[in-house]
Coordinates of N, CA and C in Angstrom, one line a residue:
X1 N 0.8 -1.1 -0.3 CA -0.2 0.1 0.0 C 0.8 1.2 -0.6
X2 N 0.6 2.8 -0.4 CA 1.2 3.6 -0.7 C 0.5 4.4 -0.1
X3 N 0.9 5.1 0.8 CA 0.6 6.5 1.3 C 1.0 7.2 0.9
X4 N -0.2 8.5 0.6 CA -0.2 9.2 -0.5 C -0.5 10.7 0.5
X5 N 0.5 11.8 -0.1 CA 0.4 12.8 1.0 C 0.5 13.8 -0.4
X6 N -0.5 14.8 0.1 CA -0.4 17.2 -1.0 C -0.5 17.6 0.3
X7 N 0.4 18.4 -0.4 CA 0.8 19.7 -0.4 C -0.5 20.5 -0.4
X8 N -1.0 21.6 0.1 CA -1.5 22.0 -0.6 C -0.6 23.8 -0.4
X9 N -0.7 24.6 -1.3 CA -1.0 26.2 -1.3 C -1.8 27.4 -2.3
X10 N -1.9 28.3 -2.4 CA -2.6 29.0 -3.6 C -2.6 28.5 -5.3
X11 N -0.9 29.0 -5.4 CA -0.5 29.0 -6.6 C 0.1 27.0 -6.9
X12 N 0.2 26.8 -6.3 CA 1.4 26.0 -6.3 C 2.5 26.3 -7.0
X13 N 3.5 27.3 -6.6 CA 4.9 27.9 -7.0 C 5.8 27.7 -6.4
X14 N 5.2 28.5 -4.8 CA 6.2 28.3 -4.1 C 5.8 27.8 -2.0
X15 N 5.3 27.6 -2.2 CA 5.4 27.1 0.0 C 4.9 25.6 -0.6
X16 N 4.1 25.1 -0.9 CA 3.1 23.8 -1.4 C 4.5 23.2 -2.4
X17 N 5.3 23.5 -2.9 CA 6.2 22.5 -3.9 C 7.6 22.4 -3.0
X18 N 7.8 23.6 -2.4 CA 9.2 23.5 -1.3 C 8.4 22.7 -0.1
X19 N 7.1 22.4 0.1 CA 7.3 20.9 0.8 C 7.3 19.8 0.1
X20 N 6.4 19.4 -0.7 CA 6.7 18.7 -1.2 C 7.8 17.8 -1.4
X21 N 9.0 18.9 -2.3 CA 10.1 18.5 -2.2 C 11.1 18.4 -1.0
X22 N 10.9 19.0 -0.3 CA 12.0 18.6 1.6 C 10.9 16.8 2.3
X23 N 10.1 16.8 1.9 CA 9.4 16.2 2.2 C 9.5 14.9 1.8
X24 N 9.7 14.8 0.5 CA 9.8 13.8 -0.4 C 11.5 12.6 0.1
X25 N 12.1 14.2 0.4 CA 13.5 14.0 0.4 C 13.4 13.4 2.2
X26 N 12.9 14.5 3.1 CA 13.1 13.4 4.0 C 12.5 12.2 4.5
X27 N 11.1 11.6 3.9 CA 10.5 10.6 3.6 C 12.0 9.6 3.1
X28 N 13.3 9.9 1.9 CA 13.6 8.9 1.4 C 14.8 8.5 2.5
X29 N 14.9 9.8 3.3 CA 15.7 9.9 4.0 C 15.5 8.4 5.9
X30 N 14.4 8.6 5.8 CA 13.8 7.6 6.9 C 13.4 6.8 6.1
X31 N 14.1 5.7 5.0 CA 13.4 4.5 4.1 C 12.0 4.9 4.5
X32 N 11.5 5.2 4.0 CA 10.2 5.9 3.7 C 9.6 6.1 2.0
X33 N 10.8 6.7 1.2 CA 10.5 6.6 0.0 C 9.5 5.8 -0.4
X34 N 9.9 4.6 -0.4 CA 9.4 3.4 -1.7 C 8.1 3.2 -0.9
X35 N 7.1 3.4 -0.1 CA 6.2 3.1 1.0 C 5.4 4.5 0.7
X36 N 5.7 5.9 0.1 CA 4.9 7.0 0.5 C 4.8 7.2 -1.3
X37 N 4.0 8.6 -1.2 CA 4.0 9.6 -2.5 C 4.0 10.7 -2.3
X38 N 4.6 11.7 -2.6 CA 4.3 13.2 -2.2 C 3.9 14.0 -3.6
X39 N 3.1 15.0 -3.8 CA 2.6 15.6 -4.4 C 1.8 17.7 -3.8
X40 N 2.3 18.1 -5.4 CA 1.6 19.1 -4.6 C 0.6 19.9 -5.2
X41 N -0.3 20.4 -5.2 CA -1.4 21.1 -5.9 C -1.9 22.4 -5.2
X42 N -2.5 23.2 -6.0 CA -2.5 24.8 -5.7 C -4.2 24.6 -5.5
X43 N -4.7 25.3 -4.5 CA -6.5 25.6 -4.1 C -6.4 26.9 -5.7
X44 N -5.9 27.7 -6.8 CA -6.9 28.5 -7.9 C -5.7 27.4 -9.0
X45 N -6.2 28.2 -10.1 CA -5.7 27.2 -11.1 C -4.8 28.6 -12.1
X46 N -4.1 29.5 -10.9 CA -3.6 30.8 -11.4 C -2.4 31.1 -12.2
X47 N -1.6 30.3 -11.4 CA -0.6 29.6 -11.8 C -0.4 28.5 -12.6
X48 N -1.4 27.5 -13.4 CA -0.9 26.1 -13.9 C 0.4 26.8 -15.3
X49 N 0.7 25.4 -14.3 CA 1.3 24.9 -15.8 C 2.9 25.5 -15.5
X50 N 3.4 26.6 -14.6 CA 4.5 28.1 -15.1 C 5.2 26.4 -13.5
X51 N 6.6 27.0 -13.5 CA 7.7 26.2 -12.7 C 7.5 27.2 -11.7
X52 N 7.8 25.9 -10.6 CA 8.3 26.9 -9.8 C 9.3 28.4 -9.2
X53 N 8.3 29.1 -8.4 CA 9.5 30.6 -8.4 C 10.8 30.3 -8.9
X54 N 11.4 31.1 -9.2 CA 12.2 31.2 -9.1 C 13.8 31.3 -7.7
X55 N 13.0 32.1 -6.7 CA 13.2 32.4 -5.4 C 13.4 31.3 -4.6
X56 N 12.2 30.6 -5.0 CA 12.0 29.0 -4.3 C 12.6 27.8 -4.4
X57 N 12.9 27.7 -6.4 CA 14.0 26.8 -6.5 C 15.2 26.8 -6.3
X58 N 15.6 28.8 -6.4 CA 16.8 28.5 -5.5 C 17.3 27.9 -4.1
X59 N 16.4 28.3 -3.3 CA 16.5 27.9 -1.8 C 16.2 26.5 -1.8
X60 N 15.5 26.1 -2.7 CA 16.0 24.3 -1.9 C 17.0 24.0 -3.1
X61 N 17.7 24.6 -4.2 CA 19.0 24.2 -4.8 C 20.0 24.6 -3.5
X62 N 19.8 25.4 -2.8 CA 20.6 25.4 -1.8 C 20.9 24.3 -0.5
X63 N 19.4 23.6 -0.8 CA 19.7 22.8 0.4 C 19.4 21.5 -0.4
X64 N 20.1 21.2 -1.5 CA 20.6 19.6 -2.4 C 18.9 19.8 -2.8
X65 N 18.4 20.0 -3.3 CA 17.3 19.6 -3.6 C 16.6 20.1 -5.7
X66 N 16.4 19.5 -6.4 CA 16.4 20.1 -7.3 C 14.6 19.9 -7.6
X67 N 13.9 20.9 -7.8 CA 12.4 21.1 -7.9 C 12.6 21.6 -10.1
X68 N 13.8 21.4 -11.2 CA 13.4 21.9 -12.2 C 12.5 21.8 -12.6
X69 N 12.0 20.7 -12.2 CA 10.7 19.5 -13.3 C 9.5 20.3 -12.7
X70 N 9.3 20.8 -11.7 CA 8.0 21.2 -11.2 C 7.5 22.2 -11.8
X71 N 5.7 21.5 -12.0 CA 4.9 23.0 -12.9 C 3.7 22.6 -12.7
X72 N 3.0 24.5 -11.7 CA 1.9 23.7 -10.4 C 0.7 23.2 -11.9
X73 N -0.1 22.7 -10.4 CA -1.6 21.9 -11.1 C -2.0 22.8 -9.8
X74 N -4.0 22.3 -10.4 CA -5.0 22.7 -9.8 C -5.3 21.5 -9.0
X75 N -5.2 21.9 -7.5 CA -6.2 20.3 -7.2 C -7.4 19.8 -7.5
X76 N -7.6 18.7 -8.3 CA -8.6 17.7 -8.2 C -8.9 16.6 -7.3
X77 N -10.5 16.8 -7.5 CA -11.6 15.9 -6.4 C -10.6 14.8 -6.3
X78 N -10.6 14.0 -7.3 CA -10.0 12.2 -7.3 C -8.9 12.1 -6.5
X79 N -7.9 13.5 -6.3 CA -6.2 13.0 -6.2 C -6.5 13.3 -4.9
X80 N -7.6 14.5 -4.4 CA -7.3 15.2 -3.6 C -8.2 13.9 -1.9
X81 N -9.3 13.2 -2.4 CA -9.9 12.1 -1.9 C -9.4 10.7 -2.1
X82 N -8.3 10.9 -3.0 CA -7.6 9.7 -2.7 C -6.1 9.8 -1.2
X83 N -5.9 10.9 -0.7 CA -5.4 11.1 0.0 C -5.1 11.2 0.9
X84 N -4.3 9.8 2.3 CA -4.3 9.5 3.4 C -4.2 11.0 3.8
X85 N -3.0 12.0 3.5 CA -3.1 13.3 4.5 C -2.3 14.1 3.3
X86 N -3.4 15.6 3.9 CA -3.3 16.6 2.8 C -2.8 17.8 4.4
X87 N -1.6 17.9 4.1 CA -0.9 19.2 4.3 C -1.1 20.5 3.9
X88 N -2.1 21.3 4.4 CA -2.5 22.7 3.9 C -0.6 23.6 4.5
X89 N -1.0 24.9 3.7 CA -0.2 25.8 4.0 C -0.3 26.5 5.0
X90 N -1.7 27.5 4.9 CA -2.2 28.1 5.4 C -3.6 28.1 5.4
X91 N -4.2 28.6 6.6 CA -5.6 28.9 6.8 C -6.5 28.9 5.6
X92 N -6.3 30.0 4.9 CA -6.9 30.2 3.9 C -7.0 28.6 2.8
X93 N -5.9 27.7 2.8 CA -6.8 26.8 1.7 C -7.3 25.5 2.6
X94 N -8.1 25.3 4.0 CA -8.7 24.7 4.1 C -9.6 24.9 4.2
X95 N -10.8 25.8 3.6 CA -11.8 26.2 2.8 C -11.8 25.4 1.8
X96 N -11.4 25.3 0.7 CA -12.0 25.1 -1.0 C -11.5 23.4 0.0
X97 N -10.3 23.3 0.4 CA -10.6 21.9 0.2 C -11.5 21.1 1.5
X98 N -12.4 21.8 2.7 CA -13.0 21.4 2.8 C -14.5 21.0 2.1
X99 N -14.2 22.2 1.3 CA -15.7 21.9 0.3 C -15.9 21.4 -1.0
X100 N -14.8 20.4 -1.0 CA -14.0 19.5 -2.2 C -15.0 18.5 -1.3
X101 N -14.2 17.8 -0.1 CA -13.8 16.9 0.8 C -15.2 16.6 1.7
X102 N -15.7 17.7 2.2 CA -17.1 17.5 3.3 C -16.1 17.8 4.3
X103 N -16.7 18.4 5.8 CA -16.3 18.2 7.3 C -15.7 17.3 6.9
X104 N -16.6 16.4 7.3 CA -16.2 14.9 8.2 C -14.9 14.2 7.5
X105 N -14.4 14.0 6.0 CA -13.2 13.8 5.0 C -12.6 14.9 5.7
X106 N -12.3 15.7 5.0 CA -11.4 16.6 5.4 C -11.3 16.4 6.9
X107 N -11.7 16.7 7.9 CA -10.8 16.5 9.8 C -10.2 15.0 9.3
X108 N -10.6 14.3 9.0 CA -9.6 13.4 9.3 C -8.8 12.8 8.5
X109 N -8.0 13.6 7.3 CA -7.5 13.9 6.5 C -6.0 15.1 6.7
X110 N -7.0 16.3 6.4 CA -6.9 17.6 6.3 C -5.5 17.8 7.7
X111 N -4.8 18.6 7.6 CA -3.4 19.4 8.9 C -2.8 20.2 8.1
X112 N -2.3 21.3 9.0 CA -1.8 22.4 8.7 C -0.5 22.1 9.1
X113 N 0.7 22.0 8.1 CA 1.6 21.7 8.2 C 2.6 21.7 9.2
X114 N 2.4 22.8 9.8 CA 2.8 23.0 11.6 C 2.0 22.6 12.7
X115 N 1.0 21.8 12.0 CA 0.7 21.5 13.0 C 1.5 20.5 13.8
X116 N 2.8 19.8 12.9 CA 3.4 18.6 13.3 C 4.8 19.5 13.3
X117 N 5.3 21.0 13.6 CA 6.3 21.5 14.8 C 6.2 20.9 15.8
X118 N 7.9 20.6 16.0 CA 8.0 20.1 17.5 C 7.2 20.5 18.9
X119 N 7.2 22.1 18.9 CA 6.7 23.0 19.7 C 5.8 22.7 19.4
X120 N 4.5 23.3 20.1 CA 3.1 23.7 20.1 C 3.8 25.2 19.1
X121 N 2.8 26.0 17.9 CA 2.7 27.1 17.8 C 1.6 27.9 17.7
X122 N 1.4 28.9 17.9 CA 0.4 29.7 18.5 C -0.4 29.8 16.3
X123 N 0.4 30.2 15.8 CA -0.1 30.5 14.4 C 0.6 29.1 13.8
X124 N -0.9 28.3 12.8 CA 0.2 27.4 12.3 C -0.1 27.7 11.0
X125 N -0.1 28.6 10.1 CA -0.1 29.1 9.4 C 1.3 29.5 8.8
X126 N 1.6 29.1 7.2 CA 3.0 30.2 6.5 C 2.5 30.7 5.4
X127 N 2.9 32.0 5.7 CA 2.4 33.4 5.0 C 2.9 32.9 3.3
X128 N 2.7 33.3 2.5 CA 2.8 33.4 1.2 C 4.6 34.6 1.3
X129 N 5.2 33.8 0.9 CA 6.3 34.5 0.6 C 6.6 35.5 -1.0
X130 N 4.9 34.7 -1.9 CA 5.5 35.3 -3.4 C 5.5 37.2 -3.4
X131 N 4.4 37.8 -2.3 CA 4.7 39.0 -2.2 C 6.0 39.7 -1.4
X132 N 7.1 39.4 -0.5 CA 8.0 39.8 -0.1 C 8.8 39.4 -1.2
X133 N 10.2 39.4 -0.3 CA 11.9 38.7 -0.6 C 12.5 37.8 0.0
X134 N 13.4 37.4 -0.4 CA 14.6 36.1 0.1 C 14.2 35.8 1.1
X135 N 13.7 36.4 2.3 CA 13.7 36.8 3.5 C 13.0 35.6 3.7
X136 N 11.2 35.8 3.4 CA 10.6 36.0 3.1 C 10.6 34.5 2.8
X137 N 11.1 33.9 1.5 CA 10.9 32.8 1.3 C 11.6 31.8 2.1
X138 N 12.8 32.5 2.6 CA 14.0 31.8 4.2 C 12.9 31.4 5.1
X139 N 11.9 32.1 5.9 CA 11.2 32.1 6.7 C 10.1 31.1 6.6
X140 N 9.1 30.8 5.7 CA 8.6 29.9 4.9 C 9.3 28.1 4.8
X141 N 10.3 28.3 4.6 CA 11.6 27.2 4.6 C 11.9 27.1 5.9
X142 N 12.4 27.8 6.5 CA 12.1 27.5 7.8 C 10.8 26.9 8.7
X143 N 10.1 27.7 8.2 CA 8.8 26.9 9.1 C 8.2 25.5 8.5
X144 N 9.1 25.4 7.4 CA 8.0 23.5 6.7 C 9.2 22.8 7.4
X145 N 10.7 23.3 7.8 CA 11.5 22.5 8.0 C 11.4 21.6 9.6
X146 N 11.2 22.9 10.0 CA 10.5 22.3 11.4 C 9.8 21.0 11.4
X147 N 8.8 21.1 11.1 CA 8.0 20.1 10.8 C 8.5 19.1 9.7
X148 N 8.9 19.0 9.4 CA 9.2 17.7 8.5 C 9.1 16.2 9.5
X149 N 10.1 16.6 10.2 CA 10.7 15.8 11.7 C 9.0 14.6 12.1
X150 N 8.5 15.7 12.2 CA 7.0 15.8 13.0 C 6.4 15.2 12.2
X151 N 6.0 15.0 10.4 CA 5.0 15.3 9.8 C 5.5 13.3 8.9
X152 N 7.1 13.1 9.0 CA 7.7 11.9 9.1 C 7.2 10.8 9.5
X153 N 7.6 11.6 11.6 CA 6.7 10.8 12.4 C 5.5 10.1 12.2
X154 N 4.2 10.4 11.7 CA 3.1 10.6 11.8 C 3.1 10.0 10.4
X155 N 3.4 9.7 9.5 CA 3.3 9.5 7.9 C 3.9 7.6 9.0
X156 N 5.2 7.3 9.4 CA 5.5 5.9 9.7 C 5.0 5.6 10.5
X157 N 4.4 6.1 11.4 CA 3.2 5.5 12.7 C 1.9 4.8 11.6
X158 N 1.5 6.0 11.2 CA 0.5 5.0 10.0 C 0.5 4.3 9.2
X159 N 1.3 4.8 8.8 CA 2.6 3.5 8.0 C 2.4 1.9 8.3
X160 N 3.2 2.2 9.7 CA 3.4 0.9 10.7 C 2.2 0.3 11.4
X161 N 0.7 1.3 11.4 CA -0.4 0.9 11.7 C -1.2 0.5 11.1
X162 N -1.1 0.7 9.8 CA -1.9 0.1 7.9 C -1.5 -1.1 8.2
X163 N 0.0 -1.7 8.5 CA 0.3 -3.1 8.0 C 0.1 -3.9 9.0
X164 N 0.6 -3.1 10.6 CA -0.4 -4.0 11.2 C -1.9 -4.8 10.9
X165 N -2.8 -4.2 10.5 CA -4.0 -3.9 10.3 C -4.2 -5.0 8.8
X166 N -3.9 -4.7 8.2 CA -3.3 -5.2 6.8 C -3.0 -7.0 7.7
X167 N -1.6 -7.4 8.2 CA -0.8 -8.6 8.6 C -2.4 -8.9 9.4
X168 N -3.7 -8.7 10.5 CA -4.4 -8.8 11.1 C -5.4 -9.5 10.6
X169 N -5.7 -8.6 9.0 CA -6.7 -9.3 8.2 C -6.2 -10.6 7.4
X170 N -4.8 -10.4 6.7 CA -4.4 -12.2 6.3 C -4.4 -12.7 6.9
X171 N -3.9 -12.5 8.5 CA -4.0 -13.3 9.2 C -6.0 -14.3 9.4
X172 N -6.8 -13.2 9.9 CA -8.2 -14.3 9.4 C -8.7 -14.7 8.3
X173 N -8.1 -14.4 7.3 CA -8.6 -14.9 6.3 C -7.5 -15.9 6.0
X174 N -5.8 -16.2 6.3 CA -5.7 -17.5 6.0 C -6.3 -18.4 6.9
X175 N -6.6 -18.0 8.2 CA -7.5 -19.0 9.6 C -8.5 -19.7 8.9
X176 N -9.3 -18.8 7.6 CA -10.8 -18.3 7.2 C -10.3 -19.5 6.0
X177 N -9.0 -20.0 5.7 CA -9.1 -20.6 4.0 C -8.6 -21.6 4.7
X178 N -8.1 -22.2 5.9 CA -6.9 -23.3 6.8 C -7.9 -23.9 7.3
X179 N -9.2 -23.6 7.2 CA -10.3 -24.2 8.2 C -9.8 -24.1 10.5
X180 N -9.5 -23.4 10.2 CA -8.6 -22.9 11.4 C -9.5 -21.6 12.0
X181 N -10.5 -21.2 11.4 CA -11.5 -19.9 11.8 C -12.5 -21.2 12.6
X182 N -12.8 -21.8 11.7 CA -14.2 -22.5 11.4 C -14.4 -23.0 12.8
X183 N -13.6 -23.2 14.4 CA -14.0 -23.4 15.5 C -14.7 -22.1 15.8
X184 N -14.2 -21.2 15.6 CA -13.9 -19.2 16.0 C -15.5 -19.3 15.4
X185 N -16.6 -19.8 14.7 CA -16.9 -19.3 13.9 C -18.6 -20.0 14.5
X186 N -19.6 -18.7 14.7 CA -21.0 -19.2 16.4 C -21.8 -20.3 14.9
X187 N -22.3 -21.8 16.1 CA -22.9 -22.0 15.1 C -23.9 -21.6 16.1
X188 N -25.0 -22.5 14.0 CA -26.4 -22.5 14.4 C -26.6 -23.6 15.5
X189 N -27.7 -23.4 16.8 CA -27.9 -24.6 17.5 C -29.2 -25.5 16.8
X190 N -29.1 -26.9 17.0 CA -29.7 -27.3 16.6 C -31.3 -27.4 16.1
X191 N -31.9 -27.4 15.1 CA -33.5 -27.4 15.1 C -34.3 -28.6 15.4
X192 N -35.2 -28.0 16.5 CA -35.8 -28.6 17.3 C -36.4 -29.0 17.1
X193 N -37.9 -30.3 16.6 CA -38.9 -30.5 16.2 C -39.3 -31.4 17.2

């Protein structure tokens, strides 16, 4: 089973690709790369097809990450519904996600990136650096980076829990196929005549 993660910002050229590429690398380093899939999208189509913002791309390169192949995409309902974890970069992204998923589904899959910071933060939003300068991109990077360990730990525990559930289901299935489960099944009482 592949655990699917989707990072979401407004235009998909700054924050969400920074989070996508950084998280993908962190999961690879944790040995989870072959069991996870990380992608990013925007809540709008404003930047569809555009490459990563040059300032975000330069920042990632300084950290040894190549995002040259990135092209902005807008969220699609099917992809959003398949995601096991949806990471919003700022508070204004939550509403569009809830409107697609519905409040109940969103409550089980949507989290803020900074929810995973090592110490609780008062404001879990990561502001859009597009309007600022390199220092704003550095701030966004630092806020993403500090949450990576917590996200990796969460994903690891979810994968382990899914593996345990799958193993339990397989054991029950194997027992039924071999006849071991037959004694545990309720038996209908004999019919009184």
